[in-house]
Amino acid sequence: GAVVSQHPSRVICKSGTSVKIECRSLDFQATTMFWYRQFPKKSLMLMATSNEGSKATYEQGVEKDKFLINHASLTLSTLTVTSAQPEDSSFYICSASLLAGQLGTTGELFFGEGSRLTVL
Amino acid sequence: SQQGEEDPQALSIQEGENATMNCSYKTSINNLQWYRQNSGRGLVHLILIRSNEREKHSGRLRVTLDTSKKSSSLLITASRAADTASYFCAMDTGGFKTIFGAGTRLFVKA
């Protein structure tokens, strides 16, 4: 149980285009999902908390208009990088948390496999 | 800083040896978790230790937590080449926000 699927795993795009990354919870409903950015050999930096049916909560320094997050259903959150630039190239990872006890979990996070974005 | 701190940043050992990674944090926590990340992949949860626990075991993994020192350690015993990965501690500070440490890159030589 508690599988999170992220798509696409790799995407290459030209500067100025928009890229959408999907994060799906396959066997549970996730009212809250998290989006992270990870630079090479670095830790995960939380970008925003995605709440189903409401606006995402962004971390300080993260541009809301650049990184659009939509959590339209209990199983899907999307991150759209708008007008992507080379400096947006990175590894983006989503995660979902379950309340302790759901699906036998203890409150840990479940991660997607990540999406590597390369902007030319 | 958003991150907790981990040391060492990188660790290279021989297969069969034990690997110890340390994590320190600054705020109070509900629990502390350890995750593993293979290169270019997502994170996999290894073990969770609650703030009222001091030690926890899972297979070859042993985690300790010292809330007075705000630190935790992860010990991997009898390491294998397949243990090569990055390991992150993550602090649940409440409010749905989990803060990750900087990570330790472990390389186990066969």
PDB file of C-alpha atoms in Angstrom:
ATOM      1  CA  GLY A   1       0.000   0.000   0.000  1.00  0.00           C
ATOM      2  CA  ALA A   2       0.833   3.725  -0.017  1.00  0.00           C
ATOM      3  CA  VAL A   3       2.281   3.955  -3.515  1.00  0.00           C
ATOM      4  CA  VAL A   4       2.939   7.362  -5.031  1.00  0.00           C
ATOM      5  CA  SER A   5       3.433   7.602  -8.773  1.00  0.00           C
ATOM      6  CA  GLN A   6       5.139  10.562 -10.403  1.00  0.00           C
ATOM      7  CA  HIS A   7       5.168  11.324 -14.111  1.00  0.00           C
ATOM      8  CA  PRO A   8       7.111  12.058 -16.227  1.00  0.00           C
ATOM      9  CA  SER A   9      10.363  10.724 -14.833  1.00  0.00           C
ATOM     10  CA  ARG A  10      12.404  12.794 -17.264  1.00  0.00           C
ATOM     11  CA  VAL A  11      11.539  15.803 -19.360  1.00  0.00           C
ATOM     12  CA  ILE A  12      13.608  18.030 -21.592  1.00  0.00           C
ATOM     13  CA  CYS A  13      12.114  21.271 -22.817  1.00  0.00           C
ATOM     14  CA  LYS A  14      13.073  24.526 -24.444  1.00  0.00           C
ATOM     15  CA  SER A  15      13.298  27.767 -22.509  1.00  0.00           C
ATOM     16  CA  GLY A  16       9.977  29.539 -22.291  1.00  0.00           C
ATOM     17  CA  THR A  17       7.786  26.467 -22.381  1.00  0.00           C
ATOM     18  CA  SER A  18       5.684  25.168 -19.510  1.00  0.00           C
ATOM     19  CA  VAL A  19       6.082  21.717 -18.067  1.00  0.00           C
ATOM     20  CA  LYS A  20       3.550  19.818 -15.981  1.00  0.00           C
ATOM     21  CA  ILE A  21       4.539  17.108 -13.514  1.00  0.00           C
ATOM     22  CA  GLU A  22       1.904  14.817 -12.038  1.00  0.00           C
ATOM     23  CA  CYS A  23       1.897  13.145  -8.658  1.00  0.00           C
ATOM     24  CA  ARG A  24      -0.689  10.451  -7.997  1.00  0.00           C
ATOM     25  CA  SER A  25      -1.503   8.415  -4.928  1.00  0.00           C
ATOM     26  CA  LEU A  26      -2.405   4.996  -6.332  1.00  0.00           C
ATOM     27  CA  ASP A  27      -4.020   3.177  -3.461  1.00  0.00           C
ATOM     28  CA  PHE A  28      -4.987   5.845  -0.972  1.00  0.00           C
ATOM     29  CA  GLN A  29      -6.417   9.303  -0.787  1.00  0.00           C
ATOM     30  CA  ALA A  30      -3.912  12.029  -0.043  1.00  0.00           C
ATOM     31  CA  THR A  31      -5.410  15.240   1.254  1.00  0.00           C
ATOM     32  CA  THR A  32      -1.915  16.672   1.557  1.00  0.00           C
ATOM     33  CA  MET A  33       0.985  16.309  -0.820  1.00  0.00           C
ATOM     34  CA  PHE A  34       4.371  17.997  -0.780  1.00  0.00           C
ATOM     35  CA  TRP A  35       6.594  19.169  -3.594  1.00  0.00           C
ATOM     36  CA  TYR A  36      10.351  19.256  -3.205  1.00  0.00           C
ATOM     37  CA  ARG A  37      13.247  20.369  -5.321  1.00  0.00           C
ATOM     38  CA  GLN A  38      16.601  18.671  -5.119  1.00  0.00           C
ATOM     39  CA  PHE A  39      19.876  19.932  -6.555  1.00  0.00           C
ATOM     40  CA  PRO A  40      22.672  17.469  -7.380  1.00  0.00           C
ATOM     41  CA  LYS A  41      24.115  15.870  -4.272  1.00  0.00           C
ATOM     42  CA  LYS A  42      21.998  18.108  -2.066  1.00  0.00           C
ATOM     43  CA  SER A  43      19.081  17.607   0.234  1.00  0.00           C
ATOM     44  CA  LEU A  44      15.395  18.104  -0.465  1.00  0.00           C
ATOM     45  CA  MET A  45      14.088  21.631  -0.253  1.00  0.00           C
ATOM     46  CA  LEU A  46      10.373  21.890   0.411  1.00  0.00           C
ATOM     47  CA  MET A  47       8.747  24.102  -2.206  1.00  0.00           C
ATOM     48  CA  ALA A  48       5.106  23.932  -1.253  1.00  0.00           C
ATOM     49  CA  THR A  49       2.414  22.006   0.518  1.00  0.00           C
ATOM     50  CA  SER A  50      -0.470  21.020  -1.721  1.00  0.00           C
ATOM     51  CA  ASN A  51      -3.884  20.735  -0.109  1.00  0.00           C
ATOM     52  CA  GLU A  52      -6.813  19.124  -1.899  1.00  0.00           C
ATOM     53  CA  GLY A  53      -9.452  21.655  -2.808  1.00  0.00           C
ATOM     54  CA  SER A  54      -7.546  24.706  -1.634  1.00  0.00           C
ATOM     55  CA  LYS A  55      -4.577  26.834  -2.555  1.00  0.00           C
ATOM     56  CA  ALA A  56      -1.104  25.505  -2.032  1.00  0.00           C
ATOM     57  CA  THR A  57       1.071  26.877   0.730  1.00  0.00           C
ATOM     58  CA  TYR A  58       4.420  27.985  -0.645  1.00  0.00           C
ATOM     59  CA  GLU A  59       7.691  28.177   1.220  1.00  0.00           C
ATOM     60  CA  GLN A  60       9.518  31.455   1.484  1.00  0.00           C
ATOM     61  CA  GLY A  61      11.404  32.292  -1.684  1.00  0.00           C
ATOM     62  CA  VAL A  62       9.365  30.022  -3.972  1.00  0.00           C
ATOM     63  CA  GLU A  63       7.602  31.926  -6.737  1.00  0.00           C
ATOM     64  CA  LYS A  64       3.926  31.043  -6.832  1.00  0.00           C
ATOM     65  CA  ASP A  65       3.501  32.220 -10.399  1.00  0.00           C
ATOM     66  CA  LYS A  66       6.506  30.228 -11.556  1.00  0.00           C
ATOM     67  CA  PHE A  67       5.567  26.977  -9.860  1.00  0.00           C
ATOM     68  CA  LEU A  68       1.826  26.439 -10.150  1.00  0.00           C
ATOM     69  CA  ILE A  69       0.407  23.712  -7.953  1.00  0.00           C
ATOM     70  CA  ASN A  70      -3.031  22.227  -8.358  1.00  0.00           C
ATOM     71  CA  HIS A  71      -4.531  19.556  -6.122  1.00  0.00           C
ATOM     72  CA  ALA A  72      -7.883  19.055  -7.787  1.00  0.00           C
ATOM     73  CA  SER A  73      -8.617  15.585  -6.451  1.00  0.00           C
ATOM     74  CA  LEU A  74      -7.691  13.389  -3.514  1.00  0.00           C
ATOM     75  CA  THR A  75      -5.349  11.343  -5.685  1.00  0.00           C
ATOM     76  CA  LEU A  76      -3.693  13.892  -7.943  1.00  0.00           C
ATOM     77  CA  SER A  77      -1.492  16.927  -7.462  1.00  0.00           C
ATOM     78  CA  THR A  78       0.269  18.677 -10.324  1.00  0.00           C
ATOM     79  CA  LEU A  79       3.245  21.011 -10.456  1.00  0.00           C
ATOM     80  CA  THR A  80       3.534  23.217 -13.516  1.00  0.00           C
ATOM     81  CA  VAL A  81       6.802  25.025 -14.134  1.00  0.00           C
ATOM     82  CA  THR A  82       5.771  28.004 -16.191  1.00  0.00           C
ATOM     83  CA  SER A  83       8.026  29.671 -18.760  1.00  0.00           C
ATOM     84  CA  ALA A  84      10.797  27.315 -17.747  1.00  0.00           C
ATOM     85  CA  GLN A  85      14.361  28.635 -17.768  1.00  0.00           C
ATOM     86  CA  PRO A  86      17.682  26.765 -17.555  1.00  0.00           C
ATOM     87  CA  GLU A  87      17.963  27.647 -13.862  1.00  0.00           C
ATOM     88  CA  ASP A  88      14.733  25.702 -13.258  1.00  0.00           C
ATOM     89  CA  SER A  89      16.531  22.514 -14.294  1.00  0.00           C
ATOM     90  CA  SER A  90      16.410  20.241 -11.292  1.00  0.00           C
ATOM     91  CA  PHE A  91      15.034  17.067  -9.761  1.00  0.00           C
ATOM     92  CA  TYR A  92      11.489  17.551  -8.498  1.00  0.00           C
ATOM     93  CA  ILE A  93       9.975  15.063  -6.048  1.00  0.00           C
ATOM     94  CA  CYS A  94       6.502  14.799  -4.592  1.00  0.00           C
ATOM     95  CA  SER A  95       5.428  13.055  -1.445  1.00  0.00           C
ATOM     96  CA  ALA A  96       2.238  12.297   0.408  1.00  0.00           C
ATOM     97  CA  SER A  97       1.665  11.795   4.078  1.00  0.00           C
ATOM     98  CA  LEU A  98      -0.825   9.532   5.693  1.00  0.00           C
ATOM     99  CA  LEU A  99      -2.173   9.841   9.158  1.00  0.00           C
ATOM    100  CA  ALA A 100      -0.533   7.312  11.455  1.00  0.00           C
ATOM    101  CA  GLY A 101      -2.605   4.166  11.297  1.00  0.00           C
ATOM    102  CA  GLN A 102      -3.771   4.581   7.714  1.00  0.00           C
ATOM    103  CA  LEU A 103      -2.747   1.549   5.664  1.00  0.00           C
ATOM    104  CA  GLY A 104      -0.749   0.409   8.652  1.00  0.00           C
ATOM    105  CA  THR A 105       1.650   3.335   8.415  1.00  0.00           C
ATOM    106  CA  THR A 106       3.264   5.218  11.259  1.00  0.00           C
ATOM    107  CA  GLY A 107       3.192   8.769   9.933  1.00  0.00           C
ATOM    108  CA  GLU A 108       6.038   8.603   7.444  1.00  0.00           C
ATOM    109  CA  LEU A 109       6.115  10.204   4.021  1.00  0.00           C
ATOM    110  CA  PHE A 110       5.747   8.271   0.779  1.00  0.00           C
ATOM    111  CA  PHE A 111       7.650   9.585  -2.194  1.00  0.00           C
ATOM    112  CA  GLY A 112       7.238   9.495  -5.921  1.00  0.00           C
ATOM    113  CA  GLU A 113      10.219   8.472  -8.031  1.00  0.00           C
ATOM    114  CA  GLY A 114      11.004  12.049  -8.954  1.00  0.00           C
ATOM    115  CA  SER A 115      11.046  13.985 -12.209  1.00  0.00           C
ATOM    116  CA  ARG A 116      14.250  15.275 -13.727  1.00  0.00           C
ATOM    117  CA  LEU A 117      13.659  18.499 -15.626  1.00  0.00           C
ATOM    118  CA  THR A 118      16.230  19.794 -18.074  1.00  0.00           C
ATOM    119  CA  VAL A 119      15.575  23.170 -19.650  1.00  0.00           C
ATOM    120  CA  LEU A 120      17.664  23.941 -22.722  1.00  0.00           C
TER     121      LEU A 120
ATOM    122  CA  SER B   1      18.060  27.044   7.668  1.00  0.00           C
ATOM    123  CA  GLN B   2      15.423  24.612   6.517  1.00  0.00           C
ATOM    124  CA  GLN B   3      17.701  21.651   6.908  1.00  0.00           C
ATOM    125  CA  GLY B   4      18.976  19.620   9.750  1.00  0.00           C
ATOM    126  CA  GLU B   5      22.640  18.788   9.658  1.00  0.00           C
ATOM    127  CA  GLU B   6      24.160  15.416   8.985  1.00  0.00           C
ATOM    128  CA  ASP B   7      27.653  14.110   9.237  1.00  0.00           C
ATOM    129  CA  PRO B   8      29.632  12.833   7.645  1.00  0.00           C
ATOM    130  CA  GLN B   9      28.692  14.269   4.273  1.00  0.00           C
ATOM    131  CA  ALA B  10      30.227  11.251   2.628  1.00  0.00           C
ATOM    132  CA  LEU B  11      31.337   7.876   3.930  1.00  0.00           C
ATOM    133  CA  SER B  12      33.254   5.140   2.151  1.00  0.00           C
ATOM    134  CA  ILE B  13      33.590   1.724   3.791  1.00  0.00           C
ATOM    135  CA  GLN B  14      34.315  -1.888   2.922  1.00  0.00           C
ATOM    136  CA  GLU B  15      31.567  -4.448   2.634  1.00  0.00           C
ATOM    137  CA  GLY B  16      30.954  -6.066   6.020  1.00  0.00           C
ATOM    138  CA  GLU B  17      31.875  -2.985   8.022  1.00  0.00           C
ATOM    139  CA  ASN B  18      29.384  -0.926   9.980  1.00  0.00           C
ATOM    140  CA  ALA B  19      28.305   2.517   8.827  1.00  0.00           C
ATOM    141  CA  THR B  20      27.251   5.236  11.260  1.00  0.00           C
ATOM    142  CA  MET B  21      25.575   8.457  10.215  1.00  0.00           C
ATOM    143  CA  ASN B  22      24.633  11.294  12.546  1.00  0.00           C
ATOM    144  CA  CYS B  23      21.921  13.902  12.376  1.00  0.00           C
ATOM    145  CA  SER B  24      21.407  17.044  14.436  1.00  0.00           C
ATOM    146  CA  TYR B  25      18.448  19.366  14.459  1.00  0.00           C
ATOM    147  CA  LYS B  26      17.397  22.614  16.079  1.00  0.00           C
ATOM    148  CA  THR B  27      13.687  22.529  16.902  1.00  0.00           C
ATOM    149  CA  SER B  28      11.535  20.177  18.953  1.00  0.00           C
ATOM    150  CA  ILE B  29      10.187  17.208  17.046  1.00  0.00           C
ATOM    151  CA  ASN B  30       7.301  14.767  17.085  1.00  0.00           C
ATOM    152  CA  ASN B  31       9.358  12.071  15.432  1.00  0.00           C
ATOM    153  CA  LEU B  32      12.475  11.602  13.349  1.00  0.00           C
ATOM    154  CA  GLN B  33      12.649   9.485  10.246  1.00  0.00           C
ATOM    155  CA  TRP B  34      15.449   8.103   8.136  1.00  0.00           C
ATOM    156  CA  TYR B  35      15.164   7.742   4.376  1.00  0.00           C
ATOM    157  CA  ARG B  36      17.312   6.219   1.691  1.00  0.00           C
ATOM    158  CA  GLN B  37      17.737   7.562  -1.831  1.00  0.00           C
ATOM    159  CA  ASN B  38      19.404   5.725  -4.652  1.00  0.00           C
ATOM    160  CA  SER B  39      20.913   8.012  -7.260  1.00  0.00           C
ATOM    161  CA  GLY B  40      18.256   9.704  -9.379  1.00  0.00           C
ATOM    162  CA  ARG B  41      15.388   8.023  -7.567  1.00  0.00           C
ATOM    163  CA  GLY B  42      12.770   8.921  -4.992  1.00  0.00           C
ATOM    164  CA  LEU B  43      13.187   8.425  -1.275  1.00  0.00           C
ATOM    165  CA  VAL B  44      12.342   5.238   0.545  1.00  0.00           C
ATOM    166  CA  HIS B  45      11.364   5.276   4.196  1.00  0.00           C
ATOM    167  CA  LEU B  46      13.626   3.180   6.424  1.00  0.00           C
ATOM    168  CA  ILE B  47      12.624   3.737  10.012  1.00  0.00           C
ATOM    169  CA  LEU B  48      10.747   6.176  12.247  1.00  0.00           C
ATOM    170  CA  ILE B  49      11.570   6.895  15.873  1.00  0.00           C
ATOM    171  CA  ARG B  50       9.232   8.879  18.076  1.00  0.00           C
ATOM    172  CA  SER B  51      10.340  11.642  20.398  1.00  0.00           C
ATOM    173  CA  ASN B  52       9.680   9.464  23.462  1.00  0.00           C
ATOM    174  CA  GLU B  53      11.790   6.588  22.120  1.00  0.00           C
ATOM    175  CA  ARG B  54      15.540   6.296  22.525  1.00  0.00           C
ATOM    176  CA  GLU B  55      16.452   3.387  20.294  1.00  0.00           C
ATOM    177  CA  LYS B  56      14.853   1.369  17.553  1.00  0.00           C
ATOM    178  CA  HIS B  57      15.927  -1.587  15.443  1.00  0.00           C
ATOM    179  CA  SER B  58      14.858  -2.836  12.067  1.00  0.00           C
ATOM    180  CA  GLY B  59      16.864  -5.648  10.537  1.00  0.00           C
ATOM    181  CA  ARG B  60      20.424  -4.368  10.106  1.00  0.00           C
ATOM    182  CA  LEU B  61      19.391  -0.843  11.024  1.00  0.00           C
ATOM    183  CA  ARG B  62      19.689   0.679  14.470  1.00  0.00           C
ATOM    184  CA  VAL B  63      18.518   4.207  15.174  1.00  0.00           C
ATOM    185  CA  THR B  64      19.088   6.197  18.343  1.00  0.00           C
ATOM    186  CA  LEU B  65      17.535   9.470  19.376  1.00  0.00           C
ATOM    187  CA  ASP B  66      18.761  11.884  22.028  1.00  0.00           C
ATOM    188  CA  THR B  67      16.241  14.687  22.354  1.00  0.00           C
ATOM    189  CA  SER B  68      18.334  16.498  24.973  1.00  0.00           C
ATOM    190  CA  LYS B  69      21.147  16.824  22.432  1.00  0.00           C
ATOM    191  CA  LYS B  70      18.759  17.104  19.504  1.00  0.00           C
ATOM    192  CA  SER B  71      20.601  14.390  17.655  1.00  0.00           C
ATOM    193  CA  SER B  72      20.027  10.996  16.099  1.00  0.00           C
ATOM    194  CA  SER B  73      22.242   8.331  14.610  1.00  0.00           C
ATOM    195  CA  LEU B  74      21.672   5.608  12.047  1.00  0.00           C
ATOM    196  CA  LEU B  75      23.833   2.514  12.214  1.00  0.00           C
ATOM    197  CA  ILE B  76      23.892   0.029   9.355  1.00  0.00           C
ATOM    198  CA  THR B  77      25.571  -3.186  10.435  1.00  0.00           C
ATOM    199  CA  ALA B  78      27.375  -5.634   8.163  1.00  0.00           C
ATOM    200  CA  SER B  79      27.063  -3.300   5.212  1.00  0.00           C
ATOM    201  CA  ARG B  80      26.614  -4.567   1.669  1.00  0.00           C
ATOM    202  CA  ALA B  81      27.442  -3.024  -1.693  1.00  0.00           C
ATOM    203  CA  ALA B  82      23.673  -2.651  -2.240  1.00  0.00           C
ATOM    204  CA  ASP B  83      23.553  -0.266   0.727  1.00  0.00           C
ATOM    205  CA  THR B  84      25.352   2.330  -1.392  1.00  0.00           C
ATOM    206  CA  ALA B  85      22.994   5.309  -1.457  1.00  0.00           C
ATOM    207  CA  SER B  86      22.311   8.672   0.151  1.00  0.00           C
ATOM    208  CA  TYR B  87      20.707   8.637   3.566  1.00  0.00           C
ATOM    209  CA  PHE B  88      18.619  11.494   4.933  1.00  0.00           C
ATOM    210  CA  CYS B  89      17.207  12.176   8.337  1.00  0.00           C
ATOM    211  CA  ALA B  90      13.881  13.989   8.398  1.00  0.00           C
ATOM    212  CA  MET B  91      12.341  15.777  11.334  1.00  0.00           C
ATOM    213  CA  ASP B  92       8.585  15.987  11.828  1.00  0.00           C
ATOM    214  CA  THR B  93       8.135  19.264  13.641  1.00  0.00           C
ATOM    215  CA  GLY B  94       4.341  19.191  13.491  1.00  0.00           C
ATOM    216  CA  GLY B  95       2.150  21.291  11.208  1.00  0.00           C
ATOM    217  CA  PHE B  96       2.589  18.863   8.305  1.00  0.00           C
ATOM    218  CA  LYS B  97       6.097  20.096   7.668  1.00  0.00           C
ATOM    219  CA  THR B  98       8.998  17.662   7.552  1.00  0.00           C
ATOM    220  CA  ILE B  99      12.520  19.081   7.501  1.00  0.00           C
ATOM    221  CA  PHE B 100      15.277  17.094   5.840  1.00  0.00           C
ATOM    222  CA  GLY B 101      18.903  16.885   6.795  1.00  0.00           C
ATOM    223  CA  ALA B 102      21.663  17.523   4.296  1.00  0.00           C
ATOM    224  CA  GLY B 103      22.234  13.814   3.749  1.00  0.00           C
ATOM    225  CA  THR B 104      25.131  11.398   3.958  1.00  0.00           C
ATOM    226  CA  ARG B 105      26.387   9.715   0.817  1.00  0.00           C
ATOM    227  CA  LEU B 106      27.416   6.174   1.662  1.00  0.00           C
ATOM    228  CA  PHE B 107      29.611   4.127  -0.628  1.00  0.00           C
ATOM    229  CA  VAL B 108      30.160   0.487   0.230  1.00  0.00           C
ATOM    230  CA  LYS B 109      33.012  -1.132  -1.614  1.00  0.00           C
ATOM    231  CA  ALA B 110      32.647  -4.797  -2.545  1.00  0.00           C
TER     232      ALA B 110
END
